[in-house]
Short mmCIF file of C-alpha atoms in Angstrom, two decimals:
data_model
loop_
_atom_site.label_atom_id
_atom_site.label_comp_id
_atom_site.label_asym_id
_atom_site.label_seq_id
_atom_site.Cartn_x
_atom_site.Cartn_y
_atom_site.Cartn_z
CA MET A 136 35.76 7.04 10.55
CA LEU A 137 33.53 5.45 12.90
CA GLY A 138 32.97 6.55 16.52
CA LEU A 139 34.14 10.31 16.09
CA ARG A 140 32.44 13.55 16.27
CA ARG A 141 29.18 12.46 17.79
CA SER A 142 29.81 15.23 20.45
CA THR A 143 28.97 17.67 17.42
CA ARG A 144 25.26 16.56 17.56
CA HIS A 145 22.81 18.59 19.40
CA THR A 146 20.99 17.20 22.40
CA ALA A 147 17.81 17.92 23.88
CA THR A 148 19.42 20.46 26.43
CA ASN A 149 22.20 21.68 24.60
CA ARG A 150 20.82 23.27 21.19
CA THR A 151 23.97 25.67 20.41
CA ALA A 152 26.86 22.63 20.00
CA THR A 153 29.18 23.29 17.12
CA ALA A 154 27.90 22.17 13.74
CA ARG A 155 29.10 18.98 12.50
CA PRO A 156 31.48 19.63 9.29
CA ALA A 157 29.67 19.02 6.06
CA THR A 158 31.83 15.96 4.96
CA ALA A 159 29.04 13.33 4.97
CA ARG A 160 29.50 11.18 1.87
CA LEU A 161 26.24 10.05 0.23
CA ALA A 162 27.09 6.65 -1.30
CA THR A 163 25.61 5.31 -4.57
CA LEU A 164 22.87 3.05 -3.82
CA THR A 165 23.37 0.25 -6.24
CA ALA A 166 21.58 -3.22 -6.54
CA LEU A 167 21.84 -6.22 -8.56
CA GLY A 168 19.39 -8.18 -10.54
CA ALA A 169 15.81 -7.24 -12.06
CA LEU A 170 12.35 -7.28 -10.60
CA SER A 171 10.94 -10.73 -10.70
CA ALA A 172 7.14 -11.29 -10.94
CA LEU A 173 5.70 -14.28 -9.20
CA LEU A 174 2.72 -14.98 -11.24
CA ALA A 175 0.35 -17.27 -9.85
CA ALA A 176 -1.93 -19.59 -11.84
CA ALA A 177 -5.35 -18.65 -11.92
CA ALA A 178 -8.46 -20.67 -12.85
CA ALA A 179 -11.22 -19.73 -15.01
CA PRO A 180 -13.76 -17.16 -13.57
CA ALA A 181 -17.33 -16.92 -14.44
CA SER A 182 -18.71 -17.70 -17.67
CA ALA A 183 -20.21 -14.50 -17.84
CA ALA A 184 -16.79 -12.85 -17.91
CA PRO A 185 -15.42 -13.16 -21.65
CA ALA A 186 -12.53 -11.10 -20.88
CA ALA A 187 -11.29 -13.55 -18.10
CA ASP A 188 -11.59 -16.37 -20.24
CA THR A 189 -8.13 -16.61 -21.14
CA ALA A 190 -7.38 -18.15 -17.54
CA ALA A 191 -9.66 -21.07 -18.32
CA GLN A 192 -6.69 -23.54 -18.69
CA ALA A 193 -5.15 -22.46 -15.37
CA THR A 194 -5.43 -24.78 -12.15
CA ALA A 195 -6.09 -23.80 -8.71
CA THR A 196 -3.26 -23.77 -6.45
CA ALA A 197 -2.91 -25.85 -3.36
CA ALA A 198 -1.76 -22.61 -1.24
CA ALA A 199 -3.91 -21.19 1.58
CA PRO A 200 -6.80 -19.18 0.05
CA LEU A 201 -6.18 -15.61 -0.52
CA ARG A 202 -8.78 -13.75 1.68
CA VAL A 203 -10.76 -10.76 0.31
CA LEU A 204 -13.21 -8.67 2.30
CA PHE A 205 -15.79 -6.63 0.30
CA ASP A 206 -17.28 -3.73 2.29
CA ASN A 207 -21.06 -3.15 2.48
CA SER A 208 -20.91 -0.90 5.65
CA LYS A 209 -20.89 2.44 3.95
CA ALA A 210 -24.40 2.58 2.04
CA GLU A 211 -23.09 0.62 -0.85
CA THR A 212 -26.57 -0.52 -1.73
CA ALA A 213 -28.08 2.95 -1.32
CA GLY A 214 -30.21 4.68 -4.18
CA ASN A 215 -29.94 2.38 -7.42
CA ALA A 216 -26.62 1.17 -6.42
CA ASP A 217 -26.11 -2.67 -5.87
CA TRP A 218 -22.24 -2.99 -5.08
CA ILE A 219 -22.13 -6.44 -3.16
CA ILE A 220 -21.08 -9.77 -4.26
CA GLY A 221 -24.40 -11.56 -2.94
CA THR A 222 -26.85 -11.17 -0.39
CA GLY A 223 -25.36 -14.15 1.56
CA GLN A 224 -23.35 -12.15 4.38
CA PRO A 225 -20.82 -12.34 5.81
CA ASP A 226 -20.25 -15.44 3.64
CA PRO A 227 -21.76 -15.31 0.30
CA LEU A 228 -21.34 -19.19 0.30
CA THR A 229 -24.66 -19.32 2.41
CA GLN A 230 -26.75 -18.17 -0.52
CA ASN A 231 -25.08 -20.78 -3.36
CA ALA A 232 -22.11 -22.69 -2.10
CA SER A 233 -21.00 -23.69 -5.76
CA PRO A 234 -21.76 -20.98 -7.82
CA THR A 235 -21.08 -21.12 -11.51
CA THR A 236 -22.74 -17.74 -13.13
CA GLU A 237 -23.01 -14.40 -11.86
CA LYS A 238 -26.67 -15.04 -11.24
CA ASP A 239 -25.97 -17.70 -8.47
CA TRP A 240 -25.05 -14.61 -6.03
CA THR A 241 -27.26 -11.65 -6.34
CA GLY A 242 -25.47 -8.51 -6.51
CA ALA A 243 -23.95 -6.28 -8.97
CA LEU A 244 -20.85 -7.29 -8.06
CA SER A 245 -21.67 -11.15 -8.30
CA ALA A 246 -19.82 -11.53 -11.69
CA TRP A 247 -16.62 -10.25 -9.70
CA GLY A 248 -17.24 -12.37 -6.74
CA VAL A 249 -18.00 -15.54 -8.70
CA ALA A 250 -14.88 -15.33 -10.73
CA LEU A 251 -12.63 -15.02 -7.80
CA GLN A 252 -14.67 -18.13 -6.09
CA ARG A 253 -14.33 -20.28 -9.03
CA THR A 254 -10.44 -19.94 -9.15
CA GLY A 255 -10.32 -22.12 -5.88
CA ARG A 256 -7.87 -19.78 -4.71
CA TYR A 257 -10.14 -17.33 -3.07
CA ALA A 258 -12.13 -16.89 0.24
CA LEU A 259 -14.58 -14.19 0.14
CA LYS A 260 -16.53 -12.25 2.63
CA THR A 261 -18.67 -9.13 3.28
CA LEU A 262 -18.76 -6.82 6.02
CA PRO A 263 -22.48 -6.32 6.17
CA SER A 264 -24.58 -3.16 6.43
CA GLY A 265 -23.95 -1.81 10.32
CA GLY A 266 -20.70 -3.39 10.69
CA THR A 267 -17.41 -1.45 11.47
CA ILE A 268 -14.23 -1.54 9.69
CA THR A 269 -11.55 -2.63 12.25
CA TYR A 270 -7.90 -3.69 12.36
CA GLY A 271 -6.44 -5.87 15.49
CA THR A 272 -9.37 -6.90 17.07
CA THR A 273 -11.28 -10.48 17.51
CA ALA A 274 -14.09 -9.77 15.13
CA ALA A 275 -14.39 -12.43 12.23
CA THR A 276 -14.57 -9.36 9.67
CA ASP A 277 -11.54 -7.48 11.27
CA LEU A 278 -9.04 -6.55 8.48
CA ARG A 279 -6.00 -8.43 9.87
CA ASN A 280 -7.93 -11.75 8.62
CA PHE A 281 -7.94 -10.44 5.13
CA ASP A 282 -5.39 -9.97 2.15
CA THR A 283 -7.43 -7.21 0.31
CA PHE A 284 -10.14 -4.94 1.20
CA VAL A 285 -12.74 -3.69 -1.37
CA LEU A 286 -14.49 -0.30 -0.75
CA PRO A 287 -16.79 -0.19 -3.93
CA GLU A 288 -18.16 3.41 -4.12
CA PRO A 289 -18.47 3.99 -0.34
CA ASN A 290 -21.37 6.56 0.33
CA VAL A 291 -20.73 7.17 4.20
CA ARG A 292 -17.62 8.55 5.59
CA LEU A 293 -15.52 6.55 7.48
CA SER A 294 -15.05 7.33 10.97
CA ALA A 295 -11.55 8.20 12.59
CA SER A 296 -11.15 4.67 14.00
CA GLU A 297 -11.97 3.29 10.46
CA LYS A 298 -9.56 5.40 8.50
CA THR A 299 -6.99 4.57 11.09
CA ALA A 300 -7.94 0.86 10.64
CA VAL A 301 -7.77 0.99 6.99
CA LEU A 302 -4.21 2.66 6.79
CA THR A 303 -2.63 0.46 9.30
CA PHE A 304 -3.89 -2.55 7.48
CA VAL A 305 -2.38 -1.18 4.33
CA GLN A 306 0.82 -0.22 5.81
CA ASN A 307 1.18 -3.82 7.58
CA GLY A 308 0.87 -5.44 4.09
CA GLY A 309 -2.82 -5.50 3.15
CA GLY A 310 -4.19 -4.69 -0.30
CA LEU A 311 -6.74 -1.76 -0.71
CA PHE A 312 -8.93 -1.84 -3.75
CA LEU A 313 -10.98 1.73 -4.01
CA VAL A 314 -13.67 2.37 -6.45
CA SER A 315 -15.04 5.95 -6.85
CA ASP A 316 -17.81 7.73 -8.92
CA HIS A 317 -18.45 11.03 -10.16
CA ALA A 318 -18.94 14.11 -8.35
CA ASP A 319 -22.05 14.59 -6.41
CA ALA A 320 -22.94 11.00 -6.60
CA ASP A 321 -24.53 11.09 -2.92
CA ARG A 322 -26.73 8.28 -3.28
CA ASN A 323 -27.89 8.48 0.41
CA ASN A 324 -27.93 12.35 0.59
CA ASP A 325 -25.90 12.45 3.69
CA GLY A 326 -23.61 15.10 2.23
CA TRP A 327 -20.79 12.83 1.18
CA ASP A 328 -20.37 11.08 -2.20
CA ALA A 329 -17.71 8.60 -3.04
CA LEU A 330 -14.81 10.57 -4.31
CA GLU A 331 -15.06 13.05 -1.24
CA ILE A 332 -14.99 9.92 1.05
CA ILE A 333 -11.94 8.53 -0.44
CA ASN A 334 -9.89 11.83 -0.50
CA ASP A 335 -10.96 12.26 2.99
CA LEU A 336 -9.24 8.71 3.98
CA MET A 337 -6.12 9.75 2.38
CA SER A 338 -6.05 13.29 4.10
CA ASP A 339 -7.40 12.59 7.55
CA ASN A 340 -6.41 9.10 8.81
CA GLY A 341 -4.27 9.25 12.01
CA VAL A 342 -1.53 7.57 10.09
CA ASP A 343 -0.29 9.51 7.50
CA ASN A 344 -2.34 12.66 6.50
CA THR A 345 0.26 13.56 3.80
CA ASP A 346 -1.23 12.08 0.46
CA PRO A 347 0.22 8.45 1.61
CA PHE A 348 -0.88 6.86 -1.86
CA GLY A 349 0.51 9.72 -3.93
CA PHE A 350 -2.91 10.39 -5.50
CA THR A 351 -6.08 12.64 -5.39
CA LEU A 352 -9.23 11.93 -7.09
CA ASP A 353 -10.51 14.99 -9.20
CA THR A 354 -13.69 16.50 -8.12
CA GLY A 355 -16.03 16.64 -11.31
CA THR A 356 -17.51 14.20 -13.74
CA VAL A 357 -16.45 12.45 -17.00
CA GLN A 358 -19.72 11.75 -18.67
CA THR A 359 -18.50 9.06 -21.48
CA ASP A 360 -15.16 8.03 -22.37
CA ASN A 361 -13.24 4.76 -22.88
CA PRO A 362 -9.88 5.23 -21.26
CA ARG A 363 -6.99 3.09 -22.93
CA ALA A 364 -4.05 1.31 -20.82
CA ILE A 365 -0.45 2.32 -21.21
CA ALA A 366 2.05 0.24 -23.35
CA ASP A 367 3.34 -1.99 -20.76
CA THR A 368 4.13 -5.58 -21.27
CA THR A 369 5.36 -6.56 -17.95
CA ASP A 370 2.91 -4.94 -15.27
CA PRO A 371 1.26 -7.65 -13.62
CA VAL A 372 -2.22 -5.48 -13.36
CA LEU A 373 -2.28 -5.19 -17.01
CA ASN A 374 -0.77 -8.71 -17.95
CA GLY A 375 -2.16 -10.75 -15.25
CA GLY A 376 -3.65 -14.40 -15.19
CA PHE A 377 -7.26 -13.36 -16.02
CA GLY A 378 -5.86 -11.79 -19.52
CA LYS A 379 -4.26 -8.74 -20.92
CA VAL A 380 -6.03 -5.32 -20.31
CA THR A 381 -6.16 -2.99 -22.96
CA GLY A 382 -8.47 -0.29 -21.54
CA SER A 383 -11.63 0.50 -19.49
CA ILE A 384 -15.02 2.49 -19.53
CA ILE A 385 -16.10 5.95 -18.07
CA ARG A 386 -20.06 6.08 -17.74
CA SER A 387 -20.17 8.86 -15.46
CA GLY A 388 -17.07 8.84 -13.15
CA THR A 389 -13.83 10.89 -12.60
CA THR A 390 -10.33 10.45 -12.80
CA ALA A 391 -7.11 10.90 -10.36
CA THR A 392 -4.35 13.56 -10.47
CA LEU A 393 -1.13 11.45 -9.56
CA LYS A 394 1.47 13.03 -7.14
CA PRO A 395 4.86 11.05 -7.37
CA ALA A 396 6.38 13.49 -5.11
CA ASP A 397 4.54 12.39 -2.37
CA ASN A 398 4.55 8.84 -3.12
CA PRO A 399 7.01 7.67 -5.96
CA SER A 400 5.62 4.20 -6.32
CA VAL A 401 2.24 5.77 -7.55
CA LYS A 402 1.52 4.64 -11.03
CA GLY A 403 -1.04 5.42 -13.73
CA LEU A 404 -2.34 2.37 -15.70
CA VAL A 405 -5.38 3.59 -17.69
CA TYR A 406 -5.87 7.18 -18.68
CA ARG A 407 -8.94 9.12 -20.00
CA THR A 408 -8.57 9.97 -23.51
CA GLY A 409 -6.11 12.72 -24.25
CA SER A 410 -4.41 12.43 -20.92
CA SER A 411 -1.01 10.84 -19.74
CA GLY A 412 1.35 11.46 -16.92
CA ASN A 413 0.31 12.63 -13.86
CA THR A 414 -3.28 13.82 -14.99
CA GLY A 415 -6.34 11.95 -16.11
CA ALA A 416 -5.43 8.77 -14.52
CA PHE A 417 -8.57 6.61 -14.53
CA PHE A 418 -6.92 3.46 -12.98
CA ALA A 419 -3.85 3.75 -10.87
CA THR A 420 -1.90 1.47 -8.37
CA SER A 421 0.69 2.53 -5.47
CA THR A 422 2.09 1.26 -2.42
CA PHE A 423 2.10 2.19 1.01
CA GLY A 424 4.42 0.69 3.80
CA SER A 425 4.21 -3.18 2.98
CA GLY A 426 0.97 -2.91 1.38
CA ARG A 427 -0.39 -2.16 -1.87
CA VAL A 428 -3.12 0.09 -3.14
CA ALA A 429 -5.67 0.26 -6.51
CA VAL A 430 -7.97 3.08 -7.55
CA TRP A 431 -10.69 2.76 -10.08
CA GLY A 432 -12.54 6.33 -11.10
CA ASP A 433 -15.86 4.85 -12.00
CA SER A 434 -18.15 1.96 -10.74
CA SER A 435 -19.58 1.26 -13.95
CA PRO A 436 -16.93 -1.00 -15.04
CA ILE A 437 -17.34 -3.36 -12.20
CA ASP A 438 -21.13 -3.49 -12.64
CA ASP A 439 -22.35 -6.68 -14.02
CA GLY A 440 -25.91 -5.93 -14.73
CA THR A 441 -27.54 -8.34 -12.56
CA GLY A 442 -28.59 -7.51 -8.76
CA GLN A 443 -31.27 -7.04 -6.47
CA SER A 444 -34.83 -5.88 -7.83
CA GLY A 445 -35.67 -2.20 -8.13
CA ASN A 446 -32.18 -1.06 -8.92
CA THR A 447 -30.86 0.66 -12.08
CA LEU A 448 -27.73 -1.36 -13.27
CA TYR A 449 -25.38 -1.37 -16.22
CA ASP A 450 -23.52 -4.13 -17.60
CA GLY A 451 -20.03 -2.71 -17.75
CA TRP A 452 -18.41 -5.94 -16.93
CA ASN A 453 -18.91 -7.09 -19.88
CA ASP A 454 -18.71 -4.05 -22.10
CA THR A 455 -16.50 -4.80 -25.10
CA ALA A 456 -15.29 -1.30 -25.10
CA GLY A 457 -12.99 -2.12 -22.25
CA THR A 458 -11.46 -5.23 -20.45
CA ASN A 459 -13.04 -4.67 -17.25
CA ALA A 460 -13.24 -8.01 -15.79
CA ALA A 461 -9.53 -8.52 -16.49
CA LEU A 462 -8.41 -5.29 -14.99
CA ALA A 463 -10.63 -6.00 -11.88
CA LEU A 464 -9.38 -9.67 -11.19
CA ASN A 465 -5.62 -9.07 -12.13
CA ALA A 466 -5.61 -6.00 -9.79
CA THR A 467 -7.34 -8.19 -7.16
CA ASP A 468 -4.40 -10.88 -7.58
CA TRP A 469 -2.04 -8.13 -7.53
CA LEU A 470 -3.45 -6.60 -4.25
CA SER A 471 -3.68 -10.04 -2.63
CA LYS A 472 0.08 -10.97 -3.59
CA ALA A 473 -0.74 -13.72 -5.71
CA THR A 474 1.46 -11.90 -7.88
CA THR A 475 4.50 -9.69 -7.16
CA GLY A 476 4.96 -6.33 -8.88
CA GLY A 477 7.55 -5.59 -11.90
CA GLY A 478 7.48 -7.92 -14.41
CA GLY A 479 10.40 -10.33 -15.48
CA GLY A 480 10.87 -13.95 -14.70
CA GLY A 481 8.50 -16.31 -13.39
CA GLY A 482 8.85 -17.84 -9.45
CA GLY A 483 10.27 -21.10 -8.20
CA GLY A 484 13.55 -21.21 -6.42
CA THR A 485 14.32 -22.53 -3.11
CA CYS A 486 14.31 -20.85 0.35
CA THR A 487 16.64 -21.33 3.23
CA THR A 488 15.32 -19.87 6.54
CA GLY A 489 17.30 -17.41 8.13
CA GLN A 490 18.40 -13.68 8.51
CA LEU A 491 19.70 -12.03 5.01
CA LEU A 492 21.12 -8.66 6.48
CA ALA A 493 25.09 -8.40 6.71
CA ASN A 494 26.34 -6.91 10.27
CA PRO A 495 22.66 -6.09 11.25
CA GLY A 496 23.68 -4.92 14.74
CA PHE A 497 26.38 -2.44 13.23
CA GLU A 498 29.02 -4.23 15.43
CA SER A 499 31.32 -4.39 12.66
CA GLY A 500 31.32 -0.75 11.90
CA ASP A 501 29.82 0.38 8.40
CA THR A 502 31.01 -2.81 7.08
CA SER A 503 28.04 -3.93 4.47
CA TRP A 504 26.16 -0.73 4.79
CA THR A 505 26.50 2.62 2.57
CA GLY A 506 25.30 5.87 3.14
CA SER A 507 26.39 9.00 5.14
CA ALA A 508 29.79 9.31 6.93
CA GLY A 509 29.50 8.73 10.67
CA VAL A 510 26.06 7.37 10.95
CA ILE A 511 27.17 4.15 12.18
CA THR A 512 28.87 4.80 15.51
CA ASN A 513 29.65 3.91 19.28
CA ASP A 514 29.42 7.57 20.45
CA THR A 515 28.17 7.25 23.80
CA GLY A 516 25.74 10.18 23.35
CA ARG A 517 22.99 7.87 22.23
CA PRO A 518 23.23 4.21 23.87
CA ALA A 519 22.97 1.22 21.59
CA ARG A 520 20.30 -1.17 22.43
CA THR A 521 22.62 -4.07 22.27
CA GLY A 522 26.68 -4.13 21.78
CA SER A 523 28.15 -0.88 21.33
CA TYR A 524 27.36 0.59 17.90
CA LYS A 525 24.02 1.62 16.46
CA ALA A 526 23.07 3.94 13.57
CA TRP A 527 22.40 7.54 14.45
CA LEU A 528 20.62 9.64 12.05
CA SER A 529 20.00 13.57 12.30
CA GLY A 530 20.58 15.00 15.82
CA TYR A 531 22.09 18.20 14.71
CA GLY A 532 19.44 21.00 14.87
CA SER A 533 19.92 22.42 11.76
CA ALA A 534 19.04 21.41 8.34
CA HIS A 535 20.43 18.05 7.81
CA THR A 536 19.94 14.75 5.70
CA ASP A 537 21.54 11.24 6.70
CA THR A 538 21.10 7.92 4.73
CA LEU A 539 21.71 4.49 5.35
CA ALA A 540 21.49 1.39 3.21
CA GLN A 541 21.85 -2.02 2.35
CA THR A 542 21.37 -4.04 -0.59
CA VAL A 543 19.76 -7.44 -0.49
CA THR A 544 18.44 -10.41 -2.51
CA ILE A 545 15.20 -12.27 -1.01
CA PRO A 546 15.09 -15.66 -2.89
CA ALA A 547 12.22 -16.53 -4.89
CA GLY A 548 11.28 -19.35 -3.05
CA CYS A 549 10.61 -17.71 0.45
CA THR A 550 6.92 -17.27 1.31
CA THR A 551 7.75 -14.99 4.33
CA ALA A 552 10.25 -12.05 4.52
CA THR A 553 10.14 -9.80 7.64
CA LEU A 554 12.11 -6.48 7.84
CA GLY A 555 12.43 -5.84 11.91
CA PHE A 556 14.53 -3.21 13.73
CA PHE A 557 14.26 -1.18 16.87
CA THR A 558 13.98 2.45 16.91
CA ARG A 559 15.02 5.16 19.76
CA ILE A 560 13.74 8.73 18.88
CA ASP A 561 14.21 11.89 20.95
CA THR A 562 13.61 15.27 20.07
CA ALA A 563 13.99 18.83 21.34
CA GLU A 564 10.72 19.95 19.38
CA THR A 565 7.84 20.78 21.56
CA THR A 566 4.91 20.68 18.85
CA THR A 567 2.37 17.91 19.18
CA THR A 568 1.22 18.41 15.56
CA THR A 569 3.75 19.24 13.30
CA ALA A 570 6.52 16.54 11.97
CA TYR A 571 9.36 19.00 11.51
CA ASP A 572 11.99 15.91 11.16
CA THR A 573 11.37 12.73 9.64
CA LEU A 574 12.91 9.31 9.32
CA LYS A 575 11.87 7.52 6.22
CA VAL A 576 12.24 3.68 5.67
CA GLN A 577 11.96 2.86 2.07
CA VAL A 578 12.47 -0.15 -0.46
CA LEU A 579 14.19 0.68 -3.53
CA ASN A 580 14.69 -1.26 -7.00
CA SER A 581 17.92 -1.88 -8.73
CA GLY A 582 17.53 1.46 -10.50
CA GLY A 583 17.20 3.58 -7.22
CA THR A 584 13.28 3.96 -7.85
CA VAL A 585 11.21 3.81 -4.62
CA LEU A 586 9.14 0.53 -4.64
CA SER A 587 7.55 1.39 -1.17
CA THR A 588 7.86 3.89 1.73
CA LEU A 589 7.32 1.42 4.58
CA ALA A 590 6.97 4.25 7.28
CA THR A 591 7.79 7.65 7.94
CA TYR A 592 8.72 8.41 11.60
CA SER A 593 9.11 12.03 13.01
CA ASN A 594 9.53 14.29 16.20
CA LEU A 595 6.06 13.34 17.12
CA ASN A 596 7.16 9.51 17.48
CA ALA A 597 9.82 10.26 20.09
CA SER A 598 9.98 7.54 22.96
CA SER A 599 11.63 6.72 26.05
CA GLY A 600 13.26 3.83 24.83
CA TYR A 601 13.83 1.85 21.96
CA VAL A 602 10.57 0.47 20.02
CA GLN A 603 10.39 -2.57 17.86
CA ARG A 604 9.31 -2.21 14.16
CA SER A 605 8.24 -4.84 11.69
CA PHE A 606 7.16 -4.97 8.13
CA ASP A 607 6.29 -7.43 5.70
CA LEU A 608 8.43 -7.66 2.64
CA ALA A 609 7.26 -11.02 1.19
CA ALA A 610 6.05 -9.36 -2.01
CA TYR A 611 9.70 -8.97 -3.05
CA ALA A 612 10.68 -12.42 -2.91
CA GLY A 613 12.95 -13.10 -6.24
CA GLN A 614 13.96 -9.58 -6.23
CA THR A 615 17.29 -7.79 -5.44
CA VAL A 616 16.33 -4.58 -3.41
CA THR A 617 17.73 -1.78 -1.28
CA LEU A 618 16.57 -0.95 2.11
CA LYS A 619 17.16 2.42 2.79
CA PHE A 620 16.73 4.83 5.91
CA THR A 621 16.60 8.62 5.32
CA GLY A 622 16.55 11.02 8.26
CA THR A 623 15.86 14.71 7.15
CA GLU A 624 16.11 17.34 9.61
CA GLY A 625 14.63 20.96 10.09
CA SER A 626 16.59 24.13 10.63
CA THR A 627 16.25 24.25 14.20
CA LEU A 628 15.90 22.01 17.32
CA GLN A 629 17.23 18.41 16.99
CA THR A 630 15.65 15.21 16.43
CA SER A 631 17.72 12.12 16.76
CA PHE A 632 16.75 8.71 15.07
CA VAL A 633 18.76 5.68 16.44
CA ILE A 634 18.36 2.35 14.75
CA ASP A 635 20.01 -0.71 15.89
CA ASP A 636 19.49 -4.72 15.69
CA THR A 637 18.27 -4.95 12.43
CA ALA A 638 16.96 -8.17 10.76
CA LEU A 639 15.31 -9.34 7.35
CA THR A 640 14.15 -12.87 8.32
CA VAL A 641 12.79 -15.30 5.42
CA GLY A 642 11.22 -18.59 5.55
#
C-alpha cells in the first residue's frame, strides 16, 4: 500500500523508532529486447596499419567530429619513450594538415593518430608538456571539450585535482583510454611508474575511491607473450569497423586483475596465455557513470617504431603476432561512442523528442515502477519536491535494502538521452569520511546484468534540500534497459535517500 507506515522510519532526532516490518517485496526486474550496437562506418586508417585495412571501403560520416585528447603532460616522452601522436601540439595538424602515413607526424603514436585523422570522423589534440588536466574550465584542452582522453603510459603522478577531473569526465560520459607498462618502468626517475600511477588514479581520486572501474593493474613484469582475444563475435571492440581483433603482444608489460564485485561491467577482452576469468587480463573494458574505460597492459602494442631521434622504439603496431592497430582503433571508436556496446542489430530508426519515463513524479503511486513495497509514498516525514509523492529509500537506522526500477526503451534514432532526477539526502551519521549508507544508480540490460553504475551517493552527500542530478544515456540508444535505484543502509543511524521528479529526455 502507498503512503502507509512512513512513521516507522527513523529520523535524525529519533533513532529508536519501531523497525518497519520486513514485508518488502523485491519485484523482478524485467526488460524486453536485446542490446543493439550502433556501429558507425569507419574510413581507412594509415597505410602503415595493415590490420586496419579492412575498413578501407567505409566512408566518413557527416556527423560532428569525435574529439580525442592525447596526454603529453605526464612525461610521456621521458627516457626512450615517445608516446605522442606528433610534435605539433596541441594541434597535430600544424605539423602536417593532410597526413597520409605515420611519418607525416612525428611520434611513436603517429600511426594511431594518422589512422584516426584519415577517417574524417575525428578531431585530435594533445595536452602539451607543462599542461594540466582539467574538467569544467575555459581551457581549450579541458576534458569537457573531448569525447575520449588517452593516457599513454603516464610517468608523473596526477595531482589531486587532475584525478578528480578525470573521474568526473568519465562519470559524465567521457571515454578514458589507459595504457600501462611493466613494473619499475619509471622513465623519469621520480619514483612512480605507469601502473602505480593508474592504480593511484583509481584508489585516490576524490570521486570514487572504491575501485570504480573494477580492475587493478598487477605489480610485476611479463617479459614476452602473445595474449589472445576471447571468443566473442558481438563485442564492438573485438569486432569493430577497423577489423577483427584476434590478440595482442606483450614485450615487457603487465596484466590486470578484474573485480566484478566492485564493478560488474568490467570485461576482459584479451588474456595472457593460460589466463582467463578475473586474472591475467591484458586488455579490459569497463564503464563508470555514463562513461567508458579501456586499459592496456603494455605500451609496446601502440608503438609504431617511428618517432623523434634518439629514442629506442619498437614497431608493435604492425607486429603480426597481434592485431594491435585494430584493437587500438576499435577501442577508440567504442570509447568515443562511435559505437554502442553489446552487439546485435544495426542502427537507424527514428526519434521523437520527449520524455520517456512513465509516472516520473510518482504522483500515480507505484504505477510503472517496481521495487520495494512502500518506497513510493506521500508520507509527510520527508517532503516531496513537487506534488505529494516521492520515492523514499532507506531511513531505518538498521540494516536494510530498498530498490526502485523502471524499464524503458531508448529509440535507436536518438542522438541524445539524458536521465535527470532530484535527490534529497539527510543522515544521522556524524562521520565525514566513511560511507556507511549508499544509494546506487544503475543501468541494467534485459538479463539483469549491470551495464553501468552511474553514481553512488552516501551519507557523505547529505544536503539541506533537493539536488539535481543528470547523466548521459545516449550510449544506450536502440536498447531496452532498466534504470534502477538501490538504497543500502548499515546497522545503525539512519540515512534517507529521497528521489523526485525523474525524467529521461531524448532527442
